[in-house]
XYZ file of C-alpha atoms in Angstrom:
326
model
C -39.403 -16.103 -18.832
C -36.022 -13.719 -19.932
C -32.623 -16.123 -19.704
C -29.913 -14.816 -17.844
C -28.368 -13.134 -21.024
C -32.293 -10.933 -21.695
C -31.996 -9.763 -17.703
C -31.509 -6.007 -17.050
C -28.064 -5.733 -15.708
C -28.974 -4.886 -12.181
C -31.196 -7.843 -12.094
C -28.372 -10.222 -13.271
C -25.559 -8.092 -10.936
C -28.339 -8.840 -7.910
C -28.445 -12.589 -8.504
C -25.497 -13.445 -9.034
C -22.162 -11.339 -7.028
C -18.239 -13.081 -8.075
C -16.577 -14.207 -5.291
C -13.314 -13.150 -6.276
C -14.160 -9.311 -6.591
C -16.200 -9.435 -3.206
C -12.513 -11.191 -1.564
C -10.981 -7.970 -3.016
C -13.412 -5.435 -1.434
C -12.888 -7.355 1.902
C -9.192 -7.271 1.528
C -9.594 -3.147 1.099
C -12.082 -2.961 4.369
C -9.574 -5.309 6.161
C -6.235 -3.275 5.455
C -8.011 -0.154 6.167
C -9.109 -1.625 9.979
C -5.604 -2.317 10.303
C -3.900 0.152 9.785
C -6.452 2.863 11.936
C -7.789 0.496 14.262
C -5.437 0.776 17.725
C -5.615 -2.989 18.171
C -5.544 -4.039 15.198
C -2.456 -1.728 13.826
C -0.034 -3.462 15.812
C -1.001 -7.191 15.193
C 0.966 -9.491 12.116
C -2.408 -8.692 10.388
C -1.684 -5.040 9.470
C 1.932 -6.591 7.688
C -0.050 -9.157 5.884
C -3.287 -7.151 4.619
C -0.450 -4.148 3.914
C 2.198 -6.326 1.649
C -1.249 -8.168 0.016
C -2.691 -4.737 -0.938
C 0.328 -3.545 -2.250
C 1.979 -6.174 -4.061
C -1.479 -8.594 -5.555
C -4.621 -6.953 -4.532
C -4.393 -3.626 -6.987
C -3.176 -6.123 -10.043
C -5.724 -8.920 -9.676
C -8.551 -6.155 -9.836
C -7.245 -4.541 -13.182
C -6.635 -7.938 -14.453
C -10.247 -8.608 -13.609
C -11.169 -5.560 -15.463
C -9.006 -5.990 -18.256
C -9.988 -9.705 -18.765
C -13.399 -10.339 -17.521
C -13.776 -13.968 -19.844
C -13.044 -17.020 -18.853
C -10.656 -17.966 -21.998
C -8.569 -14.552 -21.629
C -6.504 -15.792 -19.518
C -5.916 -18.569 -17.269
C -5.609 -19.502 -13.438
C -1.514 -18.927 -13.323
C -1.620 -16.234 -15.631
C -3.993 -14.177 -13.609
C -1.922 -14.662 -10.603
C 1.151 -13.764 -12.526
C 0.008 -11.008 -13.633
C -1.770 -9.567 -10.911
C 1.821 -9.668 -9.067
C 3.392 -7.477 -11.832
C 0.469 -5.218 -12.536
C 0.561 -4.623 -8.620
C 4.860 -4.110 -8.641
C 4.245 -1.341 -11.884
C 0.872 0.184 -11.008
C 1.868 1.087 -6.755
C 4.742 2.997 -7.648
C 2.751 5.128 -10.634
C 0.790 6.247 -7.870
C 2.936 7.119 -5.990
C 4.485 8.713 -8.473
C 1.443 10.847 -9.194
C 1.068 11.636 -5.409
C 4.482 13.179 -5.132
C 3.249 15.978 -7.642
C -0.019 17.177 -5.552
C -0.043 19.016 -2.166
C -0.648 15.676 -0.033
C 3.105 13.474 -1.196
C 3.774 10.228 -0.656
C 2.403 9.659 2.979
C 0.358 6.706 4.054
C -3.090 8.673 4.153
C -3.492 9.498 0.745
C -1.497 6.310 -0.805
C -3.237 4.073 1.306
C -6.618 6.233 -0.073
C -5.619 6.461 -3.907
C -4.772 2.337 -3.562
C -8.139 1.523 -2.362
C -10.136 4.236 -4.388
C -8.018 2.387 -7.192
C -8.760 -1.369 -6.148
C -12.710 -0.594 -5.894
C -12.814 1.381 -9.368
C -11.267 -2.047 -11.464
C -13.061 -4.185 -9.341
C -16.426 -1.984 -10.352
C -15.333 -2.123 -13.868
C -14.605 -5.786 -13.702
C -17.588 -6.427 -12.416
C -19.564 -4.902 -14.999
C -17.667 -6.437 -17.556
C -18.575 -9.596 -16.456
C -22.461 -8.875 -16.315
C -21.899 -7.747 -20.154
C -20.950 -11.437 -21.251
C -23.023 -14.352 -21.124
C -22.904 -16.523 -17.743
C -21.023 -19.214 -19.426
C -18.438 -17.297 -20.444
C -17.673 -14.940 -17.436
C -14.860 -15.970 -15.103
C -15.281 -16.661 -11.725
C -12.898 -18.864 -9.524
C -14.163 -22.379 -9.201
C -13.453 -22.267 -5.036
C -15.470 -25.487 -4.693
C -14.711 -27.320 -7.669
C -11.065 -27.001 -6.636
C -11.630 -27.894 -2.928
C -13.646 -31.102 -4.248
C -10.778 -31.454 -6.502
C -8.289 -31.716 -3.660
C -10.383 -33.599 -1.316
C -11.209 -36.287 -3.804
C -7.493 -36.474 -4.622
C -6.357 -36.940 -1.044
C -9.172 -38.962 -0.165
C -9.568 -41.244 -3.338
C -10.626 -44.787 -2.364
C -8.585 -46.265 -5.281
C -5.233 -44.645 -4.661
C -2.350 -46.444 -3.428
C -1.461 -46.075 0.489
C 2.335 -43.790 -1.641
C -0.035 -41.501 -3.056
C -1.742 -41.036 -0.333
C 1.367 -40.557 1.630
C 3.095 -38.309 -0.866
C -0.142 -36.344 -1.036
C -0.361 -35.601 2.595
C 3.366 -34.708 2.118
C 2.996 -32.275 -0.743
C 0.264 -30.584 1.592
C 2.207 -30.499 4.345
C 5.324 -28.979 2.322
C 2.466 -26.416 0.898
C 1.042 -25.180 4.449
C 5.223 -25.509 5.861
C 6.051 -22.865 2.795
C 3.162 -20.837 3.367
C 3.795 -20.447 7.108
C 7.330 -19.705 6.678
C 6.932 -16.925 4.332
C 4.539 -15.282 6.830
C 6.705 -15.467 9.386
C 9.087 -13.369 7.373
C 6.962 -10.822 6.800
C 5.433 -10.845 10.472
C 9.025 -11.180 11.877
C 11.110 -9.471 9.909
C 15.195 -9.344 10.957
C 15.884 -6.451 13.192
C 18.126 -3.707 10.314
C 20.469 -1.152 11.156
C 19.465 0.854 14.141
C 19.884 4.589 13.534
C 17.954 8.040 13.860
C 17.225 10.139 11.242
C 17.744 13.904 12.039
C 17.095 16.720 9.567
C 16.009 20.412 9.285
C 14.340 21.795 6.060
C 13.315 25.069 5.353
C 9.558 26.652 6.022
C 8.489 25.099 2.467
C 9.082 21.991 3.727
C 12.146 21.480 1.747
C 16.141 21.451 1.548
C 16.534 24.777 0.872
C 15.904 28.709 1.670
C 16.715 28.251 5.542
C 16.943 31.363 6.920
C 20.109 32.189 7.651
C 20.330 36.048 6.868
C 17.609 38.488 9.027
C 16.880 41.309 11.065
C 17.310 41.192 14.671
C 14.339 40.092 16.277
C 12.084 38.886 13.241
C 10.286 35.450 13.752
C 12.263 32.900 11.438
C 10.510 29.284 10.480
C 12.522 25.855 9.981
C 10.996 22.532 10.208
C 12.765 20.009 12.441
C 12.298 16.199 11.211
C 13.334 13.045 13.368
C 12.971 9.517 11.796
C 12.831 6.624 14.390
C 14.814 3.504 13.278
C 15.833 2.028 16.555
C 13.058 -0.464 17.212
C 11.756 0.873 19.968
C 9.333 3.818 20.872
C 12.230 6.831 21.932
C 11.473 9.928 23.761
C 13.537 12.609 22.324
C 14.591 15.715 23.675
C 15.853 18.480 20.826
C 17.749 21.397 21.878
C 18.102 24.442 20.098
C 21.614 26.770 20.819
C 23.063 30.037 20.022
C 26.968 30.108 19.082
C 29.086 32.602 18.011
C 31.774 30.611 17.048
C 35.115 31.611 14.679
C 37.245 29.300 12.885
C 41.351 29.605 12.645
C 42.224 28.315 9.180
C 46.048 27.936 10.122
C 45.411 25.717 12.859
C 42.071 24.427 11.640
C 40.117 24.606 14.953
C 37.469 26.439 15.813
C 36.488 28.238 18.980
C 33.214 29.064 20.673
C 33.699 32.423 22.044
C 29.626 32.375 23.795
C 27.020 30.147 23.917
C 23.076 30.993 24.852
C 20.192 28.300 24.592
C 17.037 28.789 22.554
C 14.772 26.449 23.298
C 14.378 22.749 24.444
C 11.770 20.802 23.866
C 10.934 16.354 23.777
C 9.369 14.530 21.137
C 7.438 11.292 20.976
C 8.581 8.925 17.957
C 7.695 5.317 17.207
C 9.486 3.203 15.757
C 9.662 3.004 12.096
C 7.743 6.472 12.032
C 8.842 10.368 11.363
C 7.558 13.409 13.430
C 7.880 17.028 11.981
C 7.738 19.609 13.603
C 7.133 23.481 12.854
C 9.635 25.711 14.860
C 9.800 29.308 15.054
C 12.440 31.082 16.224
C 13.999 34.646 17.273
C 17.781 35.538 17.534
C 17.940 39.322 19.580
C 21.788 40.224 19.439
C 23.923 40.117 16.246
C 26.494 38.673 18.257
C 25.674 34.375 16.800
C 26.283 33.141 14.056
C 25.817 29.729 14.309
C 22.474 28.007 14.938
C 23.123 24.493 16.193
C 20.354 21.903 16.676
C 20.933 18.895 19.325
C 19.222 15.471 19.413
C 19.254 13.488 22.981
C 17.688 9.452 22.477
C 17.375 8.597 26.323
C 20.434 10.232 28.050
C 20.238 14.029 28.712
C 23.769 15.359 30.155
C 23.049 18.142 32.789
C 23.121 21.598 32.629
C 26.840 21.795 34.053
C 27.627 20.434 30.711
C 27.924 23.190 28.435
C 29.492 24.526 24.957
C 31.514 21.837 22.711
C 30.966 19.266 25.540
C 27.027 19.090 25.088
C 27.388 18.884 21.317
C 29.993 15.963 21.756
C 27.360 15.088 23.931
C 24.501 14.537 21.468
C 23.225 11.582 19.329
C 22.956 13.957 16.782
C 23.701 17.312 15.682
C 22.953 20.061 13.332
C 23.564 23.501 12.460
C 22.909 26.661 10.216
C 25.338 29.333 9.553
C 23.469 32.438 10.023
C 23.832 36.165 9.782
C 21.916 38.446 11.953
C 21.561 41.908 10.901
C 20.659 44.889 13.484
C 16.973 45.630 13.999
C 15.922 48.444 11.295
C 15.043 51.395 13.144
């Protein structure tokens, strides 16, 4: 009969699966579920599974796959180092991310993270089936629980160790349960709005702000919702042709026509873009000005420097309009 060490390698990886590597797997599946599941994406679980698979879960996999004996390393080391791994391998993908087409967005980091996770963990896996079974490392889940049960139970302690034991648990599960609800809970920030404009690349820069009468023009309107709440935003979208007076440094708005209106839907702690196109018809603006409205929408009767007192926020693009070519 073969020993364990003379077994194919899918025969040994078939009888015997670590329970550490299969945790990490479940941790991917589980931070996955809540982060696209509707009920689950807005429980304390999707905080907890998100901060775990961003600050330990990617480091204790390479870890496993860098260090698949027993004697490389030990128990506090591992965790250690699975903490910093985690801190300086997240950001290097991100990093990487920022130079394809998808960015940093939560689709494709959340992807690369767990494509990551599962590749060490594979790795780390085979690793260990390439060592004997004595010397592979696995975490001893029981040995430690009989460890701790025979220490709080032992029939020959003293009634103060058995008290300060039930104390130092106590002070454990106390810590543990605080620093959850930290995460979980965290204290309400700075409330603001976030209100930009880039150009049709999706960037800060070439805004078009010198065409023909008439042609179709492309900006990109961005609102960021930091108020903790869900807001319902209304944009509005103005012509001005507006001068300035440099010796008494005011300006005047000589006519004013709206573009467009239009409300958007933002969660908190989220960002909506949207694609606008636009036409100006008379060369008589030069100013494009861009109005965000939270909750309170003044009427129509209020009109010109008013309404842009008005707004929560405002924006605007100096533009030139050239006559139609003929």
């Amino acid at each position: 009969m073969d020993t364990p060490e003379e077994q194919p390698l899918i025969a040994q990886a078939a009888g015997e699966i670590p329970g550490d590597l299969v945790a990490v797997v479940v941790a991917c599946i589980a931070t996955i579920l809540c982060v696209y599941v509707p009920i689950l994406n807005e429980s304390f679980l999707r905080i907890v599974f998100g901060v775990a698979m961003v600050l330990f879960i990617p480091g204790y996999a390479l870890i496993a796959a860098l260090f698949p004996a027993r004697d490389d390393l030990d128990g506090i080391e591992r965790v250690a180092l699975s903490f910093g791994l985690s801190i300086a391998v997240v950001p290097l993908i991100g990093l990487g991310l920022n130079y394809t087409p998808w960015g940093i967005r939560l689709d494709p980091i959340l992807a690369s993270l767990t494509l990551f996770t599962l590749a060490m963990a594979a790795v780390a896996w085979y690793r260990r089936l390439l060592l004997p079974p004595a010397e592979r490392f696995r975490v001893p889940a029981r040995e430690m629980v009989a460890a701790a049960w025979a220490e709080l139970y032992d029939p020959g302690a003293s009634p103060l160790d058995r008290a300060l034991s039930v104390i130092l648990v106590i002070s454990i599960v106390a810590a543990v349960a605080t620093t959850v609800y930290v995460i979980v809970v965290p204290k309400e920030g700075e409330h603001f709005t976030e209100f930009y404009i880039l150009g049709p690349g999706g960037k800060a820069a070439d805004y078009p702000t010198d065409f023909p009468a008439g042609s179709i023009q492309t900006v990109i309107i961005g609102v960021g919702n930091h108020e903790y709440r869900n807001i319902t935003y209304t944009i509005e979208a103005l012509l001005l042709n507006q001068t300035f007076d440099t010796r008494t440094n005011t300006s005047t708005i000589h006519a004013v026509e709206p573009l467009d209106r239009f409300s958007l839907t933002v969660p908190h702690n989220e960002t909506r873009e949207v694609l606008w196109n636009f036409s100006v018809a008379s060369t008589n603006y030069n100013r494009l000005e861009f109005l965000l409205f939270n909750e309170t929408v003044p009427d129509d009767s209020v009109t010109g420097s008013d309404r842009i007192n008005a707004s929560y926020r405002d924006l605007h693009l100096w533009i030139r309009v050239r006559p139609r070519a003929s």
